[in-house]
């Protein structure tokens, strides 16, 4: 069964770069529960400082569940990435990734890695940075597999990253990593920019696809732009996808209104 989630952040996350609902967690969860969401994508910074039992209680008491653990705030707010020329930054990035995997394993969900992967170096340093990138994902996926979880590689548009743009890029990367601990997460906002066809990309990624982030062409709620969500959902149903569609959107005109419009649009298409 396809479920619908919404991206929220734990209270220590505070960055305008992250399109997730931030601030006090409880009131945000109350609104999502009222609107009928199934779960929440939890964006974190410091996984070692999160009490998983308290987080579970806060979420499950509202009849919600954790849909995934999201890592972008680690880079956005703390300037920590998996691929970086500074070894101390790389080491701290791996430490936090393993903490995120531990947290995800507690909830039996996966970890999303988008911009947190970092950037490849240019020129003569590119080869070395590719080793760092591949090494981080090999180590991370091995650790995730040991914990019976996955790290999900997110293709993104080239405005923010310089490695892994399309679903097909993600599939090729997963094949090279070759681990049961890696998969793909697709984001409709980035797909609208980089991918030739939503349906073709979903079909091509079907063996690795575990999760989707949902926003419209303008980063607003689904239905607020021109992304063909009916075709996307039909394609997902055709491959028997049973994961989460998680809204990661600009909260325009406000959080509650956009969350309501978004879930109503998706529910109307899911039937």
Short mmCIF file of C-alpha atoms in Angstrom, two decimals:
data_model
loop_
_atom_site.label_atom_id
_atom_site.label_comp_id
_atom_site.label_asym_id
_atom_site.label_seq_id
_atom_site.Cartn_x
_atom_site.Cartn_y
_atom_site.Cartn_z
CA UNK A 1 0.00 0.00 0.00
CA UNK A 2 1.27 3.44 -0.89
CA UNK A 3 1.42 5.74 2.14
CA UNK A 4 1.64 9.52 2.41
CA UNK A 5 4.11 11.33 4.64
CA UNK A 6 5.35 14.85 5.30
CA UNK A 7 8.86 16.13 5.98
CA UNK A 8 9.37 17.53 9.48
CA UNK A 9 12.51 18.31 11.45
CA UNK A 10 13.58 17.66 15.00
CA UNK A 11 13.80 20.88 17.05
CA UNK A 12 17.58 21.35 16.77
CA UNK A 13 17.26 21.76 12.99
CA UNK A 14 17.04 25.40 11.98
CA UNK A 15 17.98 26.20 8.39
CA UNK A 16 16.12 28.01 5.61
CA UNK A 17 17.78 25.70 3.08
CA UNK A 18 15.68 22.72 4.16
CA UNK A 19 12.11 22.52 2.78
CA UNK A 20 10.78 20.69 5.83
CA UNK A 21 8.44 21.92 8.55
CA UNK A 22 10.69 23.07 11.40
CA UNK A 23 10.12 24.24 14.95
CA UNK A 24 8.43 22.50 17.86
CA UNK A 25 7.69 18.94 16.80
CA UNK A 26 4.50 18.24 18.75
CA UNK A 27 2.24 20.92 17.21
CA UNK A 28 3.49 20.02 13.73
CA UNK A 29 2.63 16.37 14.33
CA UNK A 30 -0.82 17.36 15.61
CA UNK A 31 -1.63 19.08 12.33
CA UNK A 32 -0.41 16.18 10.19
CA UNK A 33 -2.34 13.66 12.27
CA UNK A 34 -5.49 15.78 11.97
CA UNK A 35 -5.11 15.85 8.18
CA UNK A 36 -4.77 12.08 7.91
CA UNK A 37 -1.09 11.62 7.12
CA UNK A 38 0.34 8.14 7.63
CA UNK A 39 3.82 9.14 8.73
CA UNK A 40 6.62 11.67 8.87
CA UNK A 41 10.02 11.94 7.26
CA UNK A 42 12.26 13.03 10.14
CA UNK A 43 15.09 15.41 9.29
CA UNK A 44 17.91 15.36 11.83
CA UNK A 45 21.29 16.97 12.59
CA UNK A 46 22.75 15.18 15.59
CA UNK A 47 21.47 11.58 15.61
CA UNK A 48 23.48 10.67 18.72
CA UNK A 49 21.55 13.26 20.72
CA UNK A 50 18.11 11.92 19.77
CA UNK A 51 16.32 9.60 22.19
CA UNK A 52 14.58 7.11 19.88
CA UNK A 53 12.10 5.99 22.53
CA UNK A 54 10.94 9.54 23.19
CA UNK A 55 10.73 10.26 19.47
CA UNK A 56 8.71 7.10 18.90
CA UNK A 57 6.33 7.98 21.71
CA UNK A 58 5.80 11.51 20.40
CA UNK A 59 5.04 10.27 16.90
CA UNK A 60 3.12 7.06 17.59
CA UNK A 61 0.91 8.71 20.22
CA UNK A 62 -0.63 10.62 17.31
CA UNK A 63 -1.16 7.47 15.24
CA UNK A 64 1.69 8.44 12.95
CA UNK A 65 4.85 6.49 12.11
CA UNK A 66 8.38 7.34 11.06
CA UNK A 67 8.64 7.09 7.28
CA UNK A 68 12.39 7.73 6.94
CA UNK A 69 15.39 9.54 8.39
CA UNK A 70 16.62 12.52 6.35
CA UNK A 71 20.16 13.91 6.52
CA UNK A 72 20.37 17.16 4.51
CA UNK A 73 20.40 19.41 7.58
CA UNK A 74 23.76 17.93 8.61
CA UNK A 75 25.29 19.61 5.59
CA UNK A 76 23.07 22.67 5.42
CA UNK A 77 23.47 23.66 9.05
CA UNK A 78 26.73 22.10 10.24
CA UNK A 79 28.72 22.02 6.97
CA UNK A 80 29.42 18.31 7.35
CA UNK A 81 29.44 16.10 4.25
CA UNK A 82 30.44 12.57 3.32
CA UNK A 83 32.65 13.67 0.42
CA UNK A 84 34.98 16.54 1.28
CA UNK A 85 38.68 17.34 0.95
CA UNK A 86 38.99 17.70 4.74
CA UNK A 87 39.35 14.27 6.37
CA UNK A 88 37.93 15.49 9.70
CA UNK A 89 34.75 16.55 7.91
CA UNK A 90 34.51 13.20 6.11
CA UNK A 91 35.03 11.30 9.34
CA UNK A 92 32.38 13.33 11.15
CA UNK A 93 30.05 12.80 8.20
CA UNK A 94 30.44 9.03 8.43
CA UNK A 95 29.96 9.16 12.20
CA UNK A 96 26.68 10.99 11.75
CA UNK A 97 25.59 8.71 8.92
CA UNK A 98 26.10 5.66 11.11
CA UNK A 99 24.15 7.39 13.87
CA UNK A 100 21.35 8.10 11.41
CA UNK A 101 21.39 4.44 10.33
CA UNK A 102 21.16 3.32 13.96
CA UNK A 103 18.15 5.58 14.42
CA UNK A 104 16.55 4.37 11.20
CA UNK A 105 17.10 0.74 12.17
CA UNK A 106 15.26 1.37 15.44
CA UNK A 107 12.22 2.44 13.43
CA UNK A 108 12.74 -0.16 10.69
CA UNK A 109 13.08 2.55 8.03
CA UNK A 110 15.80 3.84 5.71
CA UNK A 111 18.15 6.84 5.57
CA UNK A 112 17.93 9.37 2.74
CA UNK A 113 21.17 10.84 1.40
CA UNK A 114 20.78 13.77 -0.95
CA UNK A 115 22.99 16.85 -0.66
CA UNK A 116 24.65 15.36 2.45
CA UNK A 117 26.79 13.29 0.09
CA UNK A 118 28.82 16.41 -0.71
CA UNK A 119 30.51 17.59 -3.89
CA UNK A 120 33.18 16.12 -6.11
CA UNK A 121 36.34 18.15 -6.50
CA UNK A 122 37.23 19.57 -9.90
CA UNK A 123 40.31 19.16 -12.04
CA UNK A 124 43.09 16.84 -10.96
CA UNK A 125 41.44 16.23 -7.57
CA UNK A 126 38.28 14.72 -9.09
CA UNK A 127 39.59 11.15 -9.10
CA UNK A 128 40.47 11.34 -5.40
CA UNK A 129 37.06 12.78 -4.51
CA UNK A 130 35.34 9.99 -6.45
CA UNK A 131 37.17 7.54 -4.19
CA UNK A 132 35.85 9.42 -1.16
CA UNK A 133 32.30 9.42 -2.54
CA UNK A 134 32.27 5.74 -3.44
CA UNK A 135 34.04 4.81 -0.22
CA UNK A 136 31.47 6.61 1.90
CA UNK A 137 28.57 4.85 0.20
CA UNK A 138 30.28 1.46 0.33
CA UNK A 139 30.98 1.84 4.04
CA UNK A 140 27.55 3.29 4.73
CA UNK A 141 25.67 0.65 2.78
CA UNK A 142 27.63 -2.14 4.46
CA UNK A 143 26.81 -0.70 7.88
CA UNK A 144 23.17 -0.28 6.89
CA UNK A 145 22.95 -3.87 5.66
CA UNK A 146 24.32 -5.09 8.98
CA UNK A 147 21.52 -3.15 10.68
CA UNK A 148 18.92 -4.48 8.20
CA UNK A 149 18.36 -0.98 6.82
CA UNK A 150 19.27 0.87 3.65
CA UNK A 151 20.80 4.17 2.66
CA UNK A 152 18.81 5.70 -0.19
CA UNK A 153 20.71 7.66 -2.84
CA UNK A 154 18.76 10.69 -4.04
CA UNK A 155 19.48 12.00 -7.54
CA UNK A 156 19.25 15.80 -7.51
CA UNK A 157 19.42 18.60 -10.03
CA UNK A 158 22.79 20.07 -10.89
CA UNK A 159 22.11 23.44 -9.29
CA UNK A 160 23.09 22.03 -5.90
CA UNK A 161 25.23 18.94 -6.49
CA UNK A 162 27.64 17.67 -9.14
CA UNK A 163 27.21 13.90 -8.96
CA UNK A 164 24.11 11.81 -9.64
CA UNK A 165 21.41 13.81 -11.41
CA UNK A 166 18.86 11.36 -12.85
CA UNK A 167 17.17 8.16 -11.80
CA UNK A 168 19.34 6.36 -14.33
CA UNK A 169 22.46 7.84 -12.71
CA UNK A 170 21.21 6.52 -9.38
CA UNK A 171 20.64 3.04 -10.77
CA UNK A 172 24.13 2.93 -12.26
CA UNK A 173 25.63 4.07 -8.95
CA UNK A 174 23.69 1.47 -6.95
CA UNK A 175 24.87 -1.24 -9.32
CA UNK A 176 28.47 -0.16 -8.79
CA UNK A 177 28.11 -0.10 -5.01
CA UNK A 178 26.46 -3.53 -5.25
CA UNK A 179 25.16 -3.84 -1.70
CA UNK A 180 21.86 -4.94 -0.14
CA UNK A 181 22.22 -1.83 2.01
CA UNK A 182 21.68 0.69 -0.80
CA UNK A 183 18.62 1.85 -2.72
CA UNK A 184 17.16 4.88 -4.46
CA UNK A 185 14.85 7.68 -3.41
CA UNK A 186 13.38 9.83 -6.19
CA UNK A 187 12.25 13.43 -5.73
CA UNK A 188 9.67 14.76 -8.20
CA UNK A 189 11.06 18.30 -7.95
CA UNK A 190 14.49 17.19 -9.16
CA UNK A 191 13.03 14.72 -11.65
CA UNK A 192 11.06 17.54 -13.27
CA UNK A 193 14.36 19.30 -13.98
CA UNK A 194 16.70 16.42 -14.85
CA UNK A 195 14.72 13.37 -15.99
CA UNK A 196 13.35 12.97 -19.50
CA UNK A 197 10.28 11.03 -18.36
CA UNK A 198 8.78 10.46 -14.92
CA UNK A 199 7.32 7.11 -15.97
CA UNK A 200 10.49 5.88 -17.66
CA UNK A 201 12.61 6.83 -14.66
CA UNK A 202 10.28 5.07 -12.23
CA UNK A 203 10.35 1.97 -14.41
CA UNK A 204 14.14 2.08 -14.81
CA UNK A 205 14.65 2.48 -11.04
CA UNK A 206 12.08 -0.14 -10.03
CA UNK A 207 14.59 -2.66 -8.65
CA UNK A 208 16.10 -0.07 -6.30
CA UNK A 209 13.21 2.35 -5.67
CA UNK A 210 12.03 2.45 -2.05
CA UNK A 211 10.74 5.97 -1.46
CA UNK A 212 9.68 9.21 -3.14
CA UNK A 213 9.77 12.80 -2.04
CA UNK A 214 6.89 14.74 -3.49
CA UNK A 215 6.59 18.37 -4.49
CA UNK A 216 5.32 20.13 -7.55
CA UNK A 217 7.36 21.88 -10.22
CA UNK A 218 7.56 25.05 -8.12
CA UNK A 219 8.30 23.23 -4.82
CA UNK A 220 4.72 23.83 -3.74
CA UNK A 221 2.24 21.14 -2.67
CA UNK A 222 1.30 18.49 -5.27
CA UNK A 223 -1.38 20.01 -7.45
CA UNK A 224 0.14 23.48 -7.16
CA UNK A 225 2.24 23.22 -10.34
CA UNK A 226 2.46 21.13 -13.49
CA UNK A 227 4.03 17.81 -12.42
CA UNK A 228 1.84 14.96 -13.80
CA UNK A 229 1.08 13.18 -10.54
CA UNK A 230 -1.63 11.01 -12.08
CA UNK A 231 0.96 9.51 -14.43
CA UNK A 232 3.47 9.15 -11.60
CA UNK A 233 1.04 7.26 -9.39
CA UNK A 234 -0.07 5.05 -12.28
CA UNK A 235 3.57 4.20 -12.94
CA UNK A 236 4.19 3.42 -9.28
CA UNK A 237 1.14 1.18 -9.16
CA UNK A 238 2.33 -0.58 -12.32
CA UNK A 239 5.59 -1.59 -10.61
CA UNK A 240 3.74 -2.53 -7.39
CA UNK A 241 5.44 0.21 -5.38
CA UNK A 242 4.39 0.06 -1.73
CA UNK A 243 6.50 2.73 -0.05
CA UNK A 244 6.01 6.33 1.01
CA UNK A 245 5.20 9.45 -0.95
CA UNK A 246 6.57 12.10 1.37
CA UNK A 247 5.80 15.77 0.83
CA UNK A 248 8.89 17.96 1.04
CA UNK A 249 7.51 21.34 0.02
CA UNK A 250 7.55 25.07 0.52
CA UNK A 251 4.75 25.69 3.00
CA UNK A 252 2.84 28.21 0.88
CA UNK A 253 0.53 29.88 1.79
CA UNK A 254 1.14 28.23 5.19
CA UNK A 255 1.98 24.83 6.67
CA UNK A 256 -1.53 23.57 7.38
CA UNK A 257 -3.08 24.78 4.15
CA UNK A 258 -0.32 23.38 1.95
CA UNK A 259 -0.28 20.07 3.84
CA UNK A 260 -4.06 19.78 3.42
CA UNK A 261 -4.05 20.65 -0.29
CA UNK A 262 -1.19 18.24 -0.92
CA UNK A 263 -2.65 15.20 0.78
CA UNK A 264 -6.08 15.84 -0.72
CA UNK A 265 -4.60 15.90 -4.22
CA UNK A 266 -2.65 12.68 -3.71
CA UNK A 267 -5.56 10.88 -2.05
CA UNK A 268 -7.82 11.80 -4.98
CA UNK A 269 -5.37 10.09 -7.33
CA UNK A 270 -4.67 7.06 -5.16
CA UNK A 271 -8.37 6.33 -4.77
#
